[in-house]
Each structure stands twice: as structure tokens, then as C-alpha cells.
CSV table of C-alpha atoms and ligand atoms in Angstrom, one decimal:
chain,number,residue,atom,x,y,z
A,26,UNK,CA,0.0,0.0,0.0
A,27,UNK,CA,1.6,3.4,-1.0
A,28,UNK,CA,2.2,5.6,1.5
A,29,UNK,CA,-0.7,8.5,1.1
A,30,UNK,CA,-3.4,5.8,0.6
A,31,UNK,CA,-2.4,4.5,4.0
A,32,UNK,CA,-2.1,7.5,5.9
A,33,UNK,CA,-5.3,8.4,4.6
A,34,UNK,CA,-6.6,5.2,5.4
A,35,UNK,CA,-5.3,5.7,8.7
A,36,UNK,CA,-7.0,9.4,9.1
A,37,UNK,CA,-10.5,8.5,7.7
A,38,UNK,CA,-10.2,5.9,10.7
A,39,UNK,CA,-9.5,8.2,13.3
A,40,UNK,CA,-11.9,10.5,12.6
A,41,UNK,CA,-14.6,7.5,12.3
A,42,UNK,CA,-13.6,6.5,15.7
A,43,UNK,CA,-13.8,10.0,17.2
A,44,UNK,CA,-17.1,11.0,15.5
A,45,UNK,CA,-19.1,7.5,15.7
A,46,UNK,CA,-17.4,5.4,17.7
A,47,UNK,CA,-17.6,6.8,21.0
A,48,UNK,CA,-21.3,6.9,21.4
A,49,UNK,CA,-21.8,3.6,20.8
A,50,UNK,CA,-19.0,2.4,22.8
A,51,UNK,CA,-19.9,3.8,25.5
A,52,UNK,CA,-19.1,1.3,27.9
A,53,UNK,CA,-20.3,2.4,31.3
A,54,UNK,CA,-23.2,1.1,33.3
A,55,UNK,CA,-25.6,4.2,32.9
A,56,UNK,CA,-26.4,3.6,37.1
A,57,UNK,CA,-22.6,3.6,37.8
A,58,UNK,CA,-22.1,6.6,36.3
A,59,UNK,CA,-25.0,8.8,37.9
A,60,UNK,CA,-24.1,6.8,41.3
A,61,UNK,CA,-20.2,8.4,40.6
A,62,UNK,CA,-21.5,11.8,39.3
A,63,UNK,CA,-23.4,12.0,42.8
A,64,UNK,CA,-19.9,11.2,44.9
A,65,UNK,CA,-18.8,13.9,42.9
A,66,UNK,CA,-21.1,16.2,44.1
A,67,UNK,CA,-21.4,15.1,47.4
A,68,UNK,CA,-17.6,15.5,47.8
A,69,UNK,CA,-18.0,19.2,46.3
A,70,UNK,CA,-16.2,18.5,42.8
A,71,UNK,CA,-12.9,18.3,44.0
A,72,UNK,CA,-9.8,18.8,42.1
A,73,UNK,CA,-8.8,15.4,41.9
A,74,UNK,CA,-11.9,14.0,40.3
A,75,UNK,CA,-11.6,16.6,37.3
A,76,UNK,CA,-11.6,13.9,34.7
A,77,UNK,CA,-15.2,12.4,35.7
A,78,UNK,CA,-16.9,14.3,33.0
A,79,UNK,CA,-20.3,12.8,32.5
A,80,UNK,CA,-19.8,12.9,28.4
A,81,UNK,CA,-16.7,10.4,28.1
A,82,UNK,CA,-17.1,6.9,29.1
A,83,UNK,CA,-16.0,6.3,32.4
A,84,UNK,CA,-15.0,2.6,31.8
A,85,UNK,CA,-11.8,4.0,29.5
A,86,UNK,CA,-11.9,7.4,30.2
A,87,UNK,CA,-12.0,8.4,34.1
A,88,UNK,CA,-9.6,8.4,36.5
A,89,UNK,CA,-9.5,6.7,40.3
A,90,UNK,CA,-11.8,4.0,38.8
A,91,UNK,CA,-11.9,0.4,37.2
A,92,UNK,CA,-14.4,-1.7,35.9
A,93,UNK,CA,-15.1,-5.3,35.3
A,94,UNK,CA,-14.0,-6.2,31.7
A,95,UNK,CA,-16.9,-8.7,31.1
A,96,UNK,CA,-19.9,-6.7,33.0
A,97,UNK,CA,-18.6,-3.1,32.9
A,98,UNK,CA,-19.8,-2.7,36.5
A,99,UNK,CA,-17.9,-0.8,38.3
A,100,UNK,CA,-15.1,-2.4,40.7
A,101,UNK,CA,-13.1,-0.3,42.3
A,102,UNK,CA,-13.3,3.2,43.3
A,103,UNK,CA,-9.8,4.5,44.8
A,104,UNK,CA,-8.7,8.1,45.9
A,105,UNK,CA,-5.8,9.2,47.7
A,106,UNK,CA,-3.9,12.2,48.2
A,107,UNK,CA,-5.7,15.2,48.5
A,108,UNK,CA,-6.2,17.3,51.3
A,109,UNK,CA,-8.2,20.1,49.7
A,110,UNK,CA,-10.9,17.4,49.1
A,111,UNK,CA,-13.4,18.1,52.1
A,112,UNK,CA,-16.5,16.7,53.3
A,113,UNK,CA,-17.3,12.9,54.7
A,114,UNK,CA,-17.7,10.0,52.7
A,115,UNK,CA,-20.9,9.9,50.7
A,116,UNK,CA,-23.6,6.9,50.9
A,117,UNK,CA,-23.9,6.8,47.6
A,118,UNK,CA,-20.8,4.5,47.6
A,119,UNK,CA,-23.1,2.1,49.2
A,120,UNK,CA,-24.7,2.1,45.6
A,121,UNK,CA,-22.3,0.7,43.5
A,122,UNK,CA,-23.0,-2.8,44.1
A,123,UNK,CA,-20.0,-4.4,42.5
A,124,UNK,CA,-17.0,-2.8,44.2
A,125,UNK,CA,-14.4,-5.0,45.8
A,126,UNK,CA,-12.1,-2.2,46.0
A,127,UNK,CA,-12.8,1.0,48.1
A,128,UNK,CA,-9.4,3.1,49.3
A,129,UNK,CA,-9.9,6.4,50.3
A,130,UNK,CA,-6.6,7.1,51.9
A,131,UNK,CA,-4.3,10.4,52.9
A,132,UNK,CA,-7.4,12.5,52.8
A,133,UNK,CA,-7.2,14.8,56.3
A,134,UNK,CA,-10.2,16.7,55.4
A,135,UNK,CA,-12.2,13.4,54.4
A,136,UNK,CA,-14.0,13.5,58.3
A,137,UNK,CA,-17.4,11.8,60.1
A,138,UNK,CA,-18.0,8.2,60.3
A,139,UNK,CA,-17.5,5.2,58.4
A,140,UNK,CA,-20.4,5.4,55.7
A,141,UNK,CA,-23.2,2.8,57.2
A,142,UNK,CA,-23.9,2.2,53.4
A,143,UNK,CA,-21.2,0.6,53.2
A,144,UNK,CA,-22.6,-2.6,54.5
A,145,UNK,CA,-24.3,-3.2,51.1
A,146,UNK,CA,-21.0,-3.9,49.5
A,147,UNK,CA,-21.5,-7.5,49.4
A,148,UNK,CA,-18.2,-7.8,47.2
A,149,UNK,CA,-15.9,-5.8,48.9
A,150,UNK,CA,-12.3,-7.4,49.7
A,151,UNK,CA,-10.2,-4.2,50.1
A,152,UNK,CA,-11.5,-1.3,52.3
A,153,UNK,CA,-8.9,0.9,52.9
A,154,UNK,CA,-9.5,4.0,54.9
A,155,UNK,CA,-6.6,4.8,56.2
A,156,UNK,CA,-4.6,8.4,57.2
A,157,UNK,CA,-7.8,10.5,56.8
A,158,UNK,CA,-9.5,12.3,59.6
A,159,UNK,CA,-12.4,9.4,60.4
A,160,UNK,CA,-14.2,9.7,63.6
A,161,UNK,CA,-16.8,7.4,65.3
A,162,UNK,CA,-16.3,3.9,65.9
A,163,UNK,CA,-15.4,0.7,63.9
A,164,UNK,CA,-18.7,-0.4,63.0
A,165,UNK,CA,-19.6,-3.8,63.6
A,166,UNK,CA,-21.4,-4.2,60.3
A,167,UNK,CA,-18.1,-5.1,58.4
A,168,UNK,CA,-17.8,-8.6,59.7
A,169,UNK,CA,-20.8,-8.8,57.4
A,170,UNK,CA,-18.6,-8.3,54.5
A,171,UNK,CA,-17.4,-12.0,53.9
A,172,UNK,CA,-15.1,-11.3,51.3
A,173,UNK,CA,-13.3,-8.4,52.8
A,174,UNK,CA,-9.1,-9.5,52.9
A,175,UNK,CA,-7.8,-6.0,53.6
A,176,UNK,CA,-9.5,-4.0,56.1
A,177,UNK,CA,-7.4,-0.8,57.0
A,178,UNK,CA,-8.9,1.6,59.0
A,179,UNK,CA,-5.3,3.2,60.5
A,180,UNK,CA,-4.7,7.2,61.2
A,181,UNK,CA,-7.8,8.2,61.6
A,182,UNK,CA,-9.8,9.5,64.8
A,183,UNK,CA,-11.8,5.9,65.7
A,184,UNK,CA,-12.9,5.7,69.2
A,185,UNK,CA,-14.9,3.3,71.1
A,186,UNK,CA,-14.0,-0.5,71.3
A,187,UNK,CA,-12.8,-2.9,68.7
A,188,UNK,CA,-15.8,-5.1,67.9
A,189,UNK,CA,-15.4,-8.5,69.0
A,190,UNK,CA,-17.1,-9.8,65.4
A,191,UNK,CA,-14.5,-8.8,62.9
A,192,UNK,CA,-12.8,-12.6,63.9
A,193,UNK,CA,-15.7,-13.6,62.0
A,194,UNK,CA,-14.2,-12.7,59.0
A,195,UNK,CA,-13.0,-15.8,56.6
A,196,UNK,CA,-10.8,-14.1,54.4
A,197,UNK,CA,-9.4,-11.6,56.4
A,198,UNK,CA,-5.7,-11.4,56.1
A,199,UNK,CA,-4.9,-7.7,57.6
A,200,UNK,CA,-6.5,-6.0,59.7
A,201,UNK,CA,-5.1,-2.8,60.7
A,202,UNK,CA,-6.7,-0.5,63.5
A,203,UNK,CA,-3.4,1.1,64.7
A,204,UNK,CA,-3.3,4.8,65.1
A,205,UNK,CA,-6.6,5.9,66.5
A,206,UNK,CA,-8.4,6.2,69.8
A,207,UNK,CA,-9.8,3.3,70.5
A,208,UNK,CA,-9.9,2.3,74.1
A,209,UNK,CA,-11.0,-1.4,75.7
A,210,UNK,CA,-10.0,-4.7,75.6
A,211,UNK,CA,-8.5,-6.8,72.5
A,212,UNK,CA,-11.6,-8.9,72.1
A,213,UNK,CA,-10.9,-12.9,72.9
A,214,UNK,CA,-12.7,-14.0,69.5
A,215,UNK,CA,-9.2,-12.4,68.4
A,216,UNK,CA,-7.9,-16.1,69.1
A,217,UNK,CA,-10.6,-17.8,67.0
A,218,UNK,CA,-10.4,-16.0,63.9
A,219,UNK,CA,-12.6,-18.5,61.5
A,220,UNK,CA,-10.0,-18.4,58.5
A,221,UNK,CA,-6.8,-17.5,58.2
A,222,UNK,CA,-4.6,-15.9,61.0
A,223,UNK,CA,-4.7,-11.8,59.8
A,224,UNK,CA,-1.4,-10.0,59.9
A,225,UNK,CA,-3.1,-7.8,63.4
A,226,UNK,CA,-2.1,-4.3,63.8
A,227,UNK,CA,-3.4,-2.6,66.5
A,228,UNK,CA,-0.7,0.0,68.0
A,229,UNK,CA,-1.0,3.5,69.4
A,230,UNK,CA,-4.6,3.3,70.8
A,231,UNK,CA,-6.0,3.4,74.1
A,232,UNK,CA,-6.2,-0.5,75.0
A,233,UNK,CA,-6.6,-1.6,78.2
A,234,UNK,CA,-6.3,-5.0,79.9
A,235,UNK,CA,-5.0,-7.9,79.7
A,236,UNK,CA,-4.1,-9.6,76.3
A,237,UNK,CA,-6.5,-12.6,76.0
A,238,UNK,CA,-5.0,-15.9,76.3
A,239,UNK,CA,-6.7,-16.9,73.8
A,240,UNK,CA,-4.2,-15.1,71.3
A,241,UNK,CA,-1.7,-17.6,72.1
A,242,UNK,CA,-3.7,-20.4,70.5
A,243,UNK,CA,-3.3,-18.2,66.7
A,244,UNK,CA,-0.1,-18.1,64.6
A,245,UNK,CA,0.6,-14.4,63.8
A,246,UNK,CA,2.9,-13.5,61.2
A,247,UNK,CA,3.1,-10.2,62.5
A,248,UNK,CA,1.2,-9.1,65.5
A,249,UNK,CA,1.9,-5.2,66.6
A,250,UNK,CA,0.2,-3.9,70.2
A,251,UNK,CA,3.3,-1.2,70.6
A,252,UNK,CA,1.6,2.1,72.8
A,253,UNK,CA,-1.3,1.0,74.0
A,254,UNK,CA,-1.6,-0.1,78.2
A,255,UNK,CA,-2.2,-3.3,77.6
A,256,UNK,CA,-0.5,-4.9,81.3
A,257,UNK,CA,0.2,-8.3,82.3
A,258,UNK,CA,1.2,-11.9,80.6
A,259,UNK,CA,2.7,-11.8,77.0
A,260,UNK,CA,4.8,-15.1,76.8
A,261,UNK,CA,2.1,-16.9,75.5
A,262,UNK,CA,2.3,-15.0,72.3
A,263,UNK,CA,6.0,-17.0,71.6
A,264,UNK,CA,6.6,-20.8,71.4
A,265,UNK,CA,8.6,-22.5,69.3
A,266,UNK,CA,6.1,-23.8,67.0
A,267,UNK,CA,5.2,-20.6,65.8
A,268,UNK,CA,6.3,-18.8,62.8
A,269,UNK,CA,5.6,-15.2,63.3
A,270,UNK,CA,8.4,-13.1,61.9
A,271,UNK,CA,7.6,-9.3,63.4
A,272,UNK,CA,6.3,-9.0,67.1
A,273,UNK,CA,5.8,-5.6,68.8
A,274,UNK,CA,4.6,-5.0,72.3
A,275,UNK,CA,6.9,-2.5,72.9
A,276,UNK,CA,5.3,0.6,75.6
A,277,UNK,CA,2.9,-0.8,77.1
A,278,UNK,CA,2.9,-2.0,81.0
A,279,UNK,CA,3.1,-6.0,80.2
A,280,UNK,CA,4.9,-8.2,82.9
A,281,UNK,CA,6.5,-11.6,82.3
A,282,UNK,CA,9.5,-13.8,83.2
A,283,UNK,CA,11.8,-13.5,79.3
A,284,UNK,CA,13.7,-16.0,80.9
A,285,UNK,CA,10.7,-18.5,80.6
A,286,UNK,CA,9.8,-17.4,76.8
A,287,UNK,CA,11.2,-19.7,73.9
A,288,UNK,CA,11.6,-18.0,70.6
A,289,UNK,CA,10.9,-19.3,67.4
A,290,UNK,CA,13.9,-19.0,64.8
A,291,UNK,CA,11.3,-17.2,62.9
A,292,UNK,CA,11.5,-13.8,64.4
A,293,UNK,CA,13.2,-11.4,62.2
A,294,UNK,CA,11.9,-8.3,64.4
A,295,UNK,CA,11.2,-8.5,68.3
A,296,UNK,CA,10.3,-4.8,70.0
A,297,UNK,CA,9.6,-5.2,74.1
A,298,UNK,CA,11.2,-1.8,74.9
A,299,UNK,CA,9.1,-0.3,77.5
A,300,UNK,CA,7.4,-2.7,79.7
A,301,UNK,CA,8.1,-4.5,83.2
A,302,UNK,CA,9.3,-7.7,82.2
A,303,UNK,CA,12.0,-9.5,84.5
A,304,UNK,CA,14.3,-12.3,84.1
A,305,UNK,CA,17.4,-12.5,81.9
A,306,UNK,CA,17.5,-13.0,78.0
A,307,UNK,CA,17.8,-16.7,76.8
A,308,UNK,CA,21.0,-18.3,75.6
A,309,UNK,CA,18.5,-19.6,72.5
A,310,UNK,CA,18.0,-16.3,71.3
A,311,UNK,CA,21.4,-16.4,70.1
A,312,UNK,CA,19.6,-19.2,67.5
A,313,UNK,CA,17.6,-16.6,66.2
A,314,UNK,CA,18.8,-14.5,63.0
A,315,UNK,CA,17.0,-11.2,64.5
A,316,UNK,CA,17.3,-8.3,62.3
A,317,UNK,CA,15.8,-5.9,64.8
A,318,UNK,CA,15.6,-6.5,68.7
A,319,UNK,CA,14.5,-4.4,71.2
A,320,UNK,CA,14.4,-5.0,75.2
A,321,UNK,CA,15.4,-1.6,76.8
A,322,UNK,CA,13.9,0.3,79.5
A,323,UNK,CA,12.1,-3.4,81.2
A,324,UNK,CA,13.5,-5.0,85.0
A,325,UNK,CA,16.0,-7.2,83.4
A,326,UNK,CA,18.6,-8.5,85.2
A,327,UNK,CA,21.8,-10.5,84.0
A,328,UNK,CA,24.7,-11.3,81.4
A,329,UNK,CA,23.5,-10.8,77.5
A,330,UNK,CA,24.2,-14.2,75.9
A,331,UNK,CA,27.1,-13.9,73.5
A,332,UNK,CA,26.4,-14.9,69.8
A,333,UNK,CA,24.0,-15.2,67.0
A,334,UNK,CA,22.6,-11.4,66.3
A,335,UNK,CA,22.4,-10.2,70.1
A,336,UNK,CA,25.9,-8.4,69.6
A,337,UNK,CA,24.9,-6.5,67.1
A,338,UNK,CA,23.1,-4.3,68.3
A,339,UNK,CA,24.2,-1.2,69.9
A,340,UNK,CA,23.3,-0.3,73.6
A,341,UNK,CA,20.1,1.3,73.4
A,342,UNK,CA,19.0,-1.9,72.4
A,343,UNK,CA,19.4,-2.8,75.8
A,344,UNK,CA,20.0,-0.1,78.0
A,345,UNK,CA,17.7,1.2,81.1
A,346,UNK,CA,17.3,-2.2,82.3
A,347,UNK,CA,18.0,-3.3,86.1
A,348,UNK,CA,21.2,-5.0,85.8
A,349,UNK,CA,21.9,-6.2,82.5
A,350,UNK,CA,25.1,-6.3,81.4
A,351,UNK,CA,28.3,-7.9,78.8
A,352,UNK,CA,28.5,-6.5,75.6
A,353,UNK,CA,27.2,-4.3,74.1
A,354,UNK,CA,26.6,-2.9,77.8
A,355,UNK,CA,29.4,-2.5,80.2
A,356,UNK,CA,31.0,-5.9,80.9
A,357,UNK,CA,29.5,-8.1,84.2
A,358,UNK,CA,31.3,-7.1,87.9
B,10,NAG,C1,-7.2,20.3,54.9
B,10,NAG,O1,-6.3,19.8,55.8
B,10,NAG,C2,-5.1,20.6,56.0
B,10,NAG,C3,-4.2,19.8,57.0
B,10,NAG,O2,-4.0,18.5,56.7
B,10,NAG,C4,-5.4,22.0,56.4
B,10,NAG,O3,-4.2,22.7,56.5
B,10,NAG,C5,-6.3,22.6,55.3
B,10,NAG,O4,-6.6,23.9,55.8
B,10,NAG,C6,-7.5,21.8,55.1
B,10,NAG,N1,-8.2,22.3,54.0
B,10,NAG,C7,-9.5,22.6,54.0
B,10,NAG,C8,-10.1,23.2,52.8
B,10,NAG,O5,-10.2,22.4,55.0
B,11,NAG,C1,-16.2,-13.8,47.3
B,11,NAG,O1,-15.0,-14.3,46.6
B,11,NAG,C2,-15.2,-15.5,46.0
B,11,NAG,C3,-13.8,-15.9,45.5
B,11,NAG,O2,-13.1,-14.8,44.9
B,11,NAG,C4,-16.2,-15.4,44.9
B,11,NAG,O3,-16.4,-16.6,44.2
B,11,NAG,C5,-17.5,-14.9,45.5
B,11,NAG,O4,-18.4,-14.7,44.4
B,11,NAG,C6,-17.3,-13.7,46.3
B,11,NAG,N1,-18.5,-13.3,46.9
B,11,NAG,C7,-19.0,-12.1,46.8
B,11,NAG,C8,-20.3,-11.8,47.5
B,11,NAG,O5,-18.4,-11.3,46.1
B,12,NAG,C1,-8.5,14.1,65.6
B,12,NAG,O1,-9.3,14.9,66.4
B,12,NAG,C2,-8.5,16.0,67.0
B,12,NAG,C3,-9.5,16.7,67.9
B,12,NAG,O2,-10.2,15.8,68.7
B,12,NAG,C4,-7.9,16.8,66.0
B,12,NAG,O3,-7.2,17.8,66.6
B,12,NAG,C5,-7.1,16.0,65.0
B,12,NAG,O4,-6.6,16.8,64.0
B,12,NAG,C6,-7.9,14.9,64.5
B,12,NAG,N1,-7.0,14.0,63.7
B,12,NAG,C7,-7.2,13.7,62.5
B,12,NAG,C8,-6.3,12.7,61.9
B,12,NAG,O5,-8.2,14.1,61.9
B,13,NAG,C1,2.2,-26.6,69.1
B,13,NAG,O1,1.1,-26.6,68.2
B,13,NAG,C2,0.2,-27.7,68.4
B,13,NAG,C3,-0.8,-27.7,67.3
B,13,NAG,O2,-0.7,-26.6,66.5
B,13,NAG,C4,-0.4,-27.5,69.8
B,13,NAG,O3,-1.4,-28.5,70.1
B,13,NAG,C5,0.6,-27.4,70.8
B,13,NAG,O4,0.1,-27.1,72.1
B,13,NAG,C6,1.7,-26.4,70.5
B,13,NAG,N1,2.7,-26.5,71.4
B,13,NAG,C7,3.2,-25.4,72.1
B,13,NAG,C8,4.3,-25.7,73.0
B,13,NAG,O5,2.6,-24.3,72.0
B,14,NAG,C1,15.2,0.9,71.7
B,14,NAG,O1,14.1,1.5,72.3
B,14,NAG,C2,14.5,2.7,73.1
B,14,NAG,C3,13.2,3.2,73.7
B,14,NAG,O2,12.2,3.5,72.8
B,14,NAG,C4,15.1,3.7,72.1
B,14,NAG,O3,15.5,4.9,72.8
B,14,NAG,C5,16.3,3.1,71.4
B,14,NAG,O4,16.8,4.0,70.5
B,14,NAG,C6,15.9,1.8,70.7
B,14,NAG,N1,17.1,1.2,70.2
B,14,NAG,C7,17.1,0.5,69.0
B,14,NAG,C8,18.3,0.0,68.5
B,14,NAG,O5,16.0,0.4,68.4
B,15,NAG,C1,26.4,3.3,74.8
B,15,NAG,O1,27.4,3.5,73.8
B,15,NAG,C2,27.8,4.8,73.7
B,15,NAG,C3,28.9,4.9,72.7
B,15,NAG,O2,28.6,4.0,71.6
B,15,NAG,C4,28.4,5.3,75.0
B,15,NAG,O3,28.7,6.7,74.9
B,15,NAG,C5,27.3,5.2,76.1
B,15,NAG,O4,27.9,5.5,77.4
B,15,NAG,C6,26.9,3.8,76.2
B,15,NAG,N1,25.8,3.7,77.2
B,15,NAG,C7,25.6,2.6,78.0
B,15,NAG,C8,24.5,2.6,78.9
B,15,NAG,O5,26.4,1.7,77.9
């Protein structure tokens, strides 16, 4: 084909496409889009929705959204990074009955509760809410979502308890609460989650009490209850036939013999800084290849075991204890 017939060819095509074409491939369910153009207005038009103009199909043409490829309903909904968007988040995301993904994350002026309608999301599997300026408490609804696997609800303003139903979840594989207000107990279903053990994040609140024992009966990956007052036993969190990797109960006012503990190898990050714990650090601790360890500022009395990792580590690792000592502390009178 000589080269002006083709370029030809190829500019008769592209205006077809842009004069005919998009009207009849206009792939967005009609109810999707008038449910999105309302979030839009709800949320006052911000900035970072500018490309949801209701003439272009939103399927291939708008940003923050994605739909299904077969149904064209829509399937996720995600914004993040604005802080000149203002306002809470609207119920009209209850309405888009298809979404398995809603973030709304790093919005400080996205404030009030966690959207009731959001209970209708049937499909949902990530619900990521996290760094915005949330209040009210973690509603109890969302252990009705069965499919959620991500549930983030961290830096945000939550208060109230952490409802005991969320173990009820049988897909759940994080749940992070860290970095609110929340205040109470960690519930004891938290040792019967019904499907797989969550990666459990629940630092810098309020929490009181004692950890339930129950805990000790789940296999954490990574567990973090760093800054809350969580007081009494811990060790039941270890054992040797665990295979958590990162374990953080650093601050809070926990009591227990270390000496009694026994550390799986699997630990590749273990922060206790900050309680009341007594006894002397384990000879088998040198076993474990620790990448970050933490013990300072506890009752802890004795010489550091020499090998493995545990030199490694420079004093504040260690330091404020009541008579530690061997390096990298001052050697033992
Ligand atoms: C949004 O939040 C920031 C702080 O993160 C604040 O400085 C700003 O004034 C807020 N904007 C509006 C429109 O409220
Ligand atoms: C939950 O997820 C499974 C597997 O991905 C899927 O078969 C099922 O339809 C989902 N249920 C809902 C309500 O989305
Ligand atoms: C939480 O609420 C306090 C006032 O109670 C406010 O000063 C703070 O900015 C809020 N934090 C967030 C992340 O919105
Ligand atoms: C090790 O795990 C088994 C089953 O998972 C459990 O029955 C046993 O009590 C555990 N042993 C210790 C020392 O935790
Ligand atoms: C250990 O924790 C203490 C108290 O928070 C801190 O001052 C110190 O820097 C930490 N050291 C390491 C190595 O993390
Ligand atoms: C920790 O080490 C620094 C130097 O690395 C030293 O100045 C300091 O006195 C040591 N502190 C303790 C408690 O051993």
C-alpha cells in the first residue's frame, strides 16, 4: 500500500472512531455513572476528580476507577492524596453494588463516620480507609462483608472498642486499627479468627487489659500492640512452634519472666522496649537470626548471651534495664 493511501486510510479511521465510535461504545453502566457523578457532588467537585466528565465513558476514560472487563460494573473506586478534598464519605458508595475495591486514603479533610452504606458492598475485599480524619467507631457491620481481605482503617480518629465480630471474617488477612483512639479490651474472638490468621495491627490506641490468652492459641505472622496499656502476661504470644516473623509490644505495661519465653527462629523483628518484664534473655536467642531487637527500658537483670545477632546491636537496644550487662553494655562485675 503506497504511503498516502495508507495515511489516509489511517486518518478517515481516526476521525470514524472519534465522530461515531464513541457513542456507541460507551461502555459504562448508565447507574454507575449517575451513582459516581453524585460522589462527585457530594464531595464538592474536587480537584482530583476533574476527569469524571459525564460525556466520556467512564469505563476507559475516568480516572480513580476500574471496571469489570466482562460486566462493565464498576469495581473499584480509589482516591488518595488530597487534602483540599473536604466533606465525609458519601452513601452513595453504598450504591455501586460491585465494588471490591474502596481506598480512600491520605485524605485529612475526608472526616465523620465510616459510611453505614457501606454494608451493602456484598463484594468488597479491600476497604482501605486509612490516614484520613475518620471519627466514630469501627462499626460492627463489616464482619458482614465476607469477602473483605484487607481492612485498613489506620490514622484516623476511631474511638470506642474494637468489635469482637471482625474474627468472624474468613478471608481476612490484615486487619489494621493502629493509630486511632480506641480504648477497651482486645476482644478474645481475636484467638478464634474463623479463617486464616490476619497479619493484626493494632498500635498507638487506648487499649486496656489484659491480652487474652486466647491469642496464644493463633499463629501471627506479625502481630503489633506497641503504645497501648495493655498490662500483664505476653509469653504466650512465643513458642517454638510458631512462625511469626515481626512482634511488637513495645510501651505498654506487660509483665512476664523472658527467661521462661522460647523464641521461634522465625522472628526477624522482636520490640519489648518499655514494659516491666523481669528475668534475663535466653542463651536460645542467640539461634535466632533477629534483624531488629529491642528490650530496653524493662526489669532485666543479668549477662547478655554472646552470639547469633544479640551483639549486634548497639546499647540502646538494651540499656535502662535493672542490671543487665556484657556487651554491648558494660561488661559483668
Ligand atoms: C485540609 O487539611 C489541611 C491539614 O492537613 C489543612 O491545612 C487545610 O486547611 C484543610 N483544607 C480545608 C479546605 O479544610
Ligand atoms: C467472594 O469471593 C469468591 C472468590 O473470589 C467469589 O467466588 C464470590 O463470588 C465472592 N462473593 C461475593 C459476595 O463477592
Ligand atoms: C483528631 O481529632 C482531634 C481533635 O479531637 C484533631 O485535633 C485532630 O486533627 C484529628 N486527627 C485527624 C487525623 O483528623
Ligand atoms: C504446638 O502446636 C500444636 C498444634 O498446632 C499445639 O497443640 C501445641 O500445644 C503447641 N505447642 C506449644 C508448646 O505451643
Ligand atoms: C530501643 O528503644 C528505646 C526506647 O524507645 C530507644 O530509645 C532506642 O533508640 C531503641 N534502640 C534501638 C536499637 O532500636
Ligand atoms: C552506649 O554507647 C555509647 C557509645 O557508643 C556510650 O557513649 C554510652 O555511654 C553507652 N551507654 C551505655 C548505657 O552503655
Amino acid at each position: 500500500m503506497d504511503l498516502k493511501l495508507s495515511s489516509l486510510l489511517c486518518f478517515t479511521l481516526l476521525l470514524s472512531s472519534t465522530i461515531f465510535i464513541p457513542a456507541l461504545s460507551e461502555l459504562c453502566n448508565p447507574q454507575d455513572k449517575k451513582v459516581l457523578l453524585e460522589i462527585k457532588a457530594a464531595l464538592n467537585n474536587p480537584y482530583i476528580l476533574i476527569s469524571w466528565n459525564p460525556d466520556v465513558d467512564c469505563c476507559t476514560t475516568w480516572n480513580n476507577v476500574e471496571c469489570d472487563p466482562t460486566t462493565n460494573r464498576i469495581t473499584s473506586l480509589t482516591v488518595f492524596g488530597d487534602n483540599r478534598l473536604t466533606g465525609q464519605i458519601p452513601a452513595q458508595v453504598g450504591d455501586l453494588p460491585y465494588l471490591e475495591t474502596l481506598v480512600l486514603r491520605k485524605l485529612p479533610n475526608l472526616t465523620g463516620p465510616i459510611q453505614p452504606s457501606i454494608a451493602k458492598l456484598k463484594h468488597l475485599k479491600w476497604l482501605r480507609l486509612s490516614w484520613n480524619g475518620l471519627s466514630g467507631s469501627v462499626p460492627g457491620f463489616l464482619s458482614q462483608l465476607k469477602n473483605l481481605t484487607f481492612l485498613e482503617l489506620n490514622f484516623n480518629n476511631l474511638t470506642g472498642s474494637i468489635p469482637s465480630s471482625l474474627s468472624q471474617l474468613p478471608n481476612l488477612a490484615s486487619l489494621r486499627l493502629d493509630r486511632n483512639k480506641l480504648t477497651g479490651h482486645i476482644p478474645s474472638s481475636f484467638g478464634q479468627f474463623v479463617g486464616v490468621v490476619p497479619d493484626l495491627y493494632l498500635s498507638h490506641n487506648q487499649l486496656t487489659g489484659k491480652i487474652p490468652t486466647s491469642l496464644g492459641k493463633m499463629d501471627f505472622n506479625r502481630i503489633d500492640l506497641s503504645r497501648n496499656q495493655l498490662e500483664g502476661d505476653a509469653s504466650f504470644l512465643f513458642g517454638l512452634n510458631k512462625t511469626t516473623e515481626i512482634l511488637d509490644l513495645s510501651r505498654n505495661i506487660l509483665e512476664f519472666d523472658l527467661s521462661k519465653v522460647e523464641f521461634t527462629k522465625s522472628l526477624i523483628s522482636l520490640d519489648l522496649n518499655h514494659n516491666m518484664l523481669t528475668g534475663s534473655i535466653p542463651d536460645e536467642l542467640t539461634q535466632v537470626k533477629l534483624q531488629f531487637f529491642n528490650v530496653s527500658y524493662n526489669r532485666l537483670c543479668g549477662q547478655i548471651p554472646v552470639g547469633g545477632k544479640l551483639q549486634s546491636f548497639d546499647n540502646t537496644s538494651y540499656f535502662h534495664n535493672q542490671c543487665l550487662c556484657g556487651t554491648p553494655l558494660p561488661s559483668c562485675k
